[in-house]
Each structure stands twice: as C-alpha cells, then as structure tokens.
C-alpha cells in the first residue's frame, strides 16, 4: 500500500540532511530520466519517419551523382556519403569505385550509430545509480537514527521510528526513479537495435544497388 502524501512529507522532514539531499537529487534524476526517455522516443520516431520517406522517393542512385538527394535522417546521410564517394572515384575502375563507396558507407554507419545511441548512457547510469543512491541514504539515515539514541538510557520504538522512516524514504525514492527508467531503457534499447539493423541493411542494399547500376552504366557506354 502506498504511503499517503502527508506521510511522505513527514518522512522527508524526519530525514537527516544527507537523506534530504539524496531525495532532492533523486527527484532531479527522475525529471531527467523522463525527459530523456520521452525526447529519445520522439527523436527515434522522427528519424524512422524520415528514413521511410527518403527510401520511398529514392530512385536510381548513380543518376544522382550531380544532384544530392533531398531529405533528412540517417538514410539520406548515407546516400549522400555514398554518392560523393562514387563521384570522387568516378575515373577509377569499377572495383575501386565500389570500394570507395563501401568505405564511405561504413564510416557513415559508424557516424549514425552515435545518433541512435545518444543519451542511452545517461539513462543507463540513472537506472543503475538510483537504487544505490537510495540505499546509501537509507544506511546513512539508519546509522544516524541509532546513533541519536545510543546515549539514551532507554530506547523505545517511538524514538527510533521517525529516523528510520526518514531513512527508508531514500530507498523508496530510488526505486521510484529506477523502476520506470529500467522499463523505458529496455524499450528504447530494443528499438535502437532494430533501427541499427535496418540502417546496416540499408547500407548493404545501397552498396549493391550502386554496384549494379555502375555495371549497367558501363555496359551501356561500353
């Protein structure tokens, strides 16, 4: 059963200074985690929509050598890099041109991975660190609570309870931060892996298309 809001306020008031600071830090981490998760989700949706829109309008790739295709997103970036590499090596033989294109695509995929994985380290750090930070506050608070009654001749549960409840608040806060964050992190991580696989497949398909179109062009002009 969840504690009433008033009880949480009371437990916060009974916390020591360290416990209060940790709870405030965890509140900041919670806002940061939710902002990161929502922002990452919206960014990934925009990237996926941009990729799909660009892929639908992409025609013959080699014919775009003098016209960089419009569009935003990783697919557009990879295509731009591939076309520019092909143009730079146009006077070379077919094998060298394709080699330049494949190298450019590998660099482009590596560059795009940073965009896909952006902010995941921050979110993972919050998932991992929040419970331990809450536990630190609890242990510290319990030590203070027992230390405060150590000099008393008689110790009762009523004397110990406020300090312990205030100490346990940090664990509750840590779990409230970590639990939704871990679900969001796992979801975003799975989506990132799917999009990375799609990106690598697109790069491979793009290299194949350029190779086939380049051979057809050579046969036409040969």
CSV table of C-alpha atoms in Angstrom, one decimal, residues 10-192:
chain,number,residue,atom,x,y,z
A,10,UNK,CA,6.6,13.7,7.3
A,11,UNK,CA,9.2,11.1,6.5
A,12,UNK,CA,11.1,13.7,4.4
A,13,UNK,CA,11.0,16.1,7.4
A,14,UNK,CA,12.4,13.4,9.7
A,15,UNK,CA,15.3,12.6,7.3
A,16,UNK,CA,18.8,13.9,8.1
A,17,UNK,CA,20.5,16.4,5.9
A,18,UNK,CA,22.2,13.7,3.7
A,19,UNK,CA,18.8,12.0,3.2
A,20,UNK,CA,17.1,15.2,2.2
A,21,UNK,CA,19.9,16.0,-0.3
A,22,UNK,CA,19.7,12.5,-1.8
A,23,UNK,CA,15.9,12.7,-2.2
A,24,UNK,CA,16.2,16.0,-3.9
A,25,UNK,CA,18.9,14.6,-6.2
A,26,UNK,CA,16.7,11.6,-7.0
A,27,UNK,CA,13.8,13.9,-7.9
A,28,UNK,CA,16.1,15.7,-10.3
A,29,UNK,CA,17.2,12.3,-11.7
A,30,UNK,CA,13.5,11.4,-12.2
A,31,UNK,CA,12.8,14.5,-14.2
A,32,UNK,CA,15.9,14.0,-16.2
A,33,UNK,CA,15.1,10.3,-16.9
A,34,UNK,CA,11.5,11.0,-18.0
A,35,UNK,CA,12.7,14.0,-20.2
A,36,UNK,CA,15.4,11.8,-21.7
A,37,UNK,CA,13.0,8.9,-22.4
A,38,UNK,CA,10.3,11.0,-24.0
A,39,UNK,CA,12.8,13.0,-26.0
A,40,UNK,CA,14.6,9.9,-27.2
A,41,UNK,CA,11.3,8.2,-28.2
A,42,UNK,CA,10.2,11.3,-30.2
A,43,UNK,CA,13.6,11.6,-31.9
A,44,UNK,CA,13.7,8.0,-32.9
A,45,UNK,CA,10.2,8.3,-34.4
A,46,UNK,CA,11.2,11.3,-36.4
A,47,UNK,CA,14.3,9.5,-37.6
A,48,UNK,CA,12.3,6.4,-38.7
A,49,UNK,CA,9.7,8.5,-40.5
A,50,UNK,CA,12.5,10.5,-42.3
A,51,UNK,CA,14.2,7.2,-43.3
A,52,UNK,CA,11.0,5.7,-44.7
A,53,UNK,CA,10.1,8.9,-46.6
A,54,UNK,CA,13.5,9.1,-48.1
A,55,UNK,CA,13.6,5.4,-49.0
A,56,UNK,CA,10.3,5.7,-50.8
A,57,UNK,CA,11.5,8.6,-53.0
A,58,UNK,CA,14.9,7.2,-53.7
A,59,UNK,CA,15.2,6.2,-57.4
A,60,UNK,CA,18.3,5.2,-59.3
A,61,UNK,CA,21.3,6.1,-57.1
A,62,UNK,CA,24.1,6.5,-59.7
A,63,UNK,CA,22.0,9.1,-61.6
A,64,UNK,CA,22.1,11.3,-58.5
A,65,UNK,CA,25.8,11.9,-58.8
A,66,UNK,CA,25.3,15.5,-59.8
A,67,UNK,CA,22.3,16.1,-57.5
A,68,UNK,CA,22.4,15.3,-53.8
A,69,UNK,CA,19.0,13.8,-52.9
A,70,UNK,CA,16.9,15.9,-50.6
A,71,UNK,CA,15.9,14.6,-47.2
A,72,UNK,CA,17.0,14.3,-43.7
A,73,UNK,CA,17.8,11.4,-41.5
A,74,UNK,CA,20.5,8.7,-41.5
A,75,UNK,CA,19.4,7.1,-44.8
A,76,UNK,CA,19.8,10.5,-46.6
A,77,UNK,CA,23.1,11.0,-44.9
A,78,UNK,CA,24.4,7.5,-46.0
A,79,UNK,CA,23.2,8.1,-49.6
A,80,UNK,CA,24.9,11.5,-49.7
A,81,UNK,CA,28.2,10.0,-48.5
A,82,UNK,CA,27.9,7.1,-50.9
A,83,UNK,CA,27.2,9.3,-53.9
A,84,UNK,CA,30.1,11.7,-53.0
A,85,UNK,CA,32.5,8.8,-52.7
A,86,UNK,CA,31.4,7.4,-56.0
A,87,UNK,CA,31.8,10.8,-57.6
A,88,UNK,CA,35.4,11.2,-56.2
A,89,UNK,CA,36.4,7.8,-57.7
A,90,UNK,CA,34.5,8.0,-60.9
A,91,UNK,CA,37.6,8.0,-63.0
A,92,UNK,CA,38.8,4.8,-61.4
A,93,UNK,CA,37.8,1.3,-62.4
A,94,UNK,CA,34.6,-0.3,-61.2
A,95,UNK,CA,36.2,-2.2,-58.3
A,96,UNK,CA,37.9,0.8,-56.9
A,97,UNK,CA,34.7,2.9,-57.1
A,98,UNK,CA,32.7,0.3,-55.2
A,99,UNK,CA,35.5,0.0,-52.6
A,100,UNK,CA,35.3,3.8,-52.0
A,101,UNK,CA,31.6,3.6,-51.7
A,102,UNK,CA,31.7,0.7,-49.2
A,103,UNK,CA,34.3,2.5,-47.1
A,104,UNK,CA,32.2,5.7,-47.1
A,105,UNK,CA,29.1,3.7,-46.1
A,106,UNK,CA,31.0,2.0,-43.2
A,107,UNK,CA,32.1,5.4,-41.9
A,108,UNK,CA,28.5,6.7,-42.3
A,109,UNK,CA,27.0,3.8,-40.4
A,110,UNK,CA,29.5,4.3,-37.6
A,111,UNK,CA,28.7,8.1,-37.5
A,112,UNK,CA,25.0,7.4,-37.5
A,113,UNK,CA,25.3,4.9,-34.6
A,114,UNK,CA,26.2,7.8,-32.3
A,115,UNK,CA,22.9,9.5,-33.2
A,116,UNK,CA,20.9,6.3,-32.5
A,117,UNK,CA,22.7,5.6,-29.2
A,118,UNK,CA,22.7,9.2,-27.9
A,119,UNK,CA,21.6,9.7,-24.3
A,120,UNK,CA,21.4,5.9,-23.7
A,121,UNK,CA,24.5,6.1,-21.4
A,122,UNK,CA,22.9,8.8,-19.3
A,123,UNK,CA,19.6,6.8,-19.0
A,124,UNK,CA,21.5,3.6,-18.1
A,125,UNK,CA,23.5,5.5,-15.5
A,126,UNK,CA,20.3,6.7,-13.8
A,127,UNK,CA,18.9,3.1,-13.9
A,128,UNK,CA,22.0,1.7,-12.3
A,129,UNK,CA,22.8,4.5,-9.9
A,130,UNK,CA,19.4,5.5,-8.5
A,131,UNK,CA,18.8,2.4,-6.3
A,132,UNK,CA,22.3,2.5,-4.9
A,133,UNK,CA,22.0,6.2,-4.1
A,134,UNK,CA,18.7,5.5,-2.3
A,135,UNK,CA,20.3,2.6,-0.4
A,136,UNK,CA,23.2,4.9,0.6
A,137,UNK,CA,20.7,7.4,2.1
A,138,UNK,CA,18.9,4.6,4.0
A,139,UNK,CA,22.0,3.2,5.5
A,140,UNK,CA,23.2,6.7,6.5
A,141,UNK,CA,19.9,7.6,8.0
A,142,UNK,CA,19.6,4.4,10.0
A,143,UNK,CA,23.1,4.9,11.3
A,144,UNK,CA,22.1,8.4,12.4
A,145,UNK,CA,18.9,7.2,14.0
A,146,UNK,CA,20.7,4.5,16.1
A,147,UNK,CA,23.5,7.0,16.9
A,148,UNK,CA,21.0,9.5,18.2
A,149,UNK,CA,19.5,7.1,20.7
A,150,UNK,CA,22.8,5.4,21.7
A,151,UNK,CA,23.3,7.8,24.5
A,152,UNK,CA,19.8,7.4,25.9
A,153,UNK,CA,19.3,5.2,28.9
A,154,UNK,CA,16.1,3.8,27.5
A,155,UNK,CA,15.3,3.4,23.8
A,156,UNK,CA,11.8,2.9,22.5
A,157,UNK,CA,10.3,2.2,19.1
A,158,UNK,CA,8.7,5.6,19.2
A,159,UNK,CA,12.1,7.3,19.5
A,160,UNK,CA,13.6,5.2,16.7
A,161,UNK,CA,10.7,5.2,14.2
A,162,UNK,CA,10.9,8.8,12.8
A,163,UNK,CA,14.6,8.5,11.9
A,164,UNK,CA,14.1,5.0,10.4
A,165,UNK,CA,11.1,6.1,8.3
A,166,UNK,CA,13.0,9.1,7.1
A,167,UNK,CA,15.9,6.9,6.2
A,168,UNK,CA,13.7,4.4,4.3
A,169,UNK,CA,12.3,7.3,2.2
A,170,UNK,CA,15.5,7.4,0.2
A,171,UNK,CA,15.2,3.8,-0.8
A,172,UNK,CA,11.6,4.4,-1.9
A,173,UNK,CA,12.7,7.4,-3.9
A,174,UNK,CA,15.5,5.5,-5.5
A,175,UNK,CA,13.1,2.7,-6.6
A,176,UNK,CA,10.5,5.1,-7.9
A,177,UNK,CA,13.2,6.6,-10.1
A,178,UNK,CA,14.8,3.3,-11.2
A,179,UNK,CA,11.7,1.1,-11.9
A,180,UNK,CA,10.1,3.3,-14.7
A,181,UNK,CA,13.6,4.1,-16.0
A,182,UNK,CA,14.6,0.5,-16.5
A,183,UNK,CA,11.4,-0.3,-18.5
A,184,UNK,CA,12.0,2.8,-20.6
A,185,UNK,CA,15.6,2.0,-21.1
A,186,UNK,CA,15.0,-1.6,-22.2
A,187,UNK,CA,12.3,-0.5,-24.6
A,188,UNK,CA,14.5,2.2,-26.1
A,189,UNK,CA,17.4,-0.1,-26.3
A,190,UNK,CA,15.4,-2.7,-28.2
A,191,UNK,CA,14.1,0.0,-30.6
A,192,UNK,CA,17.7,1.2,-31.1
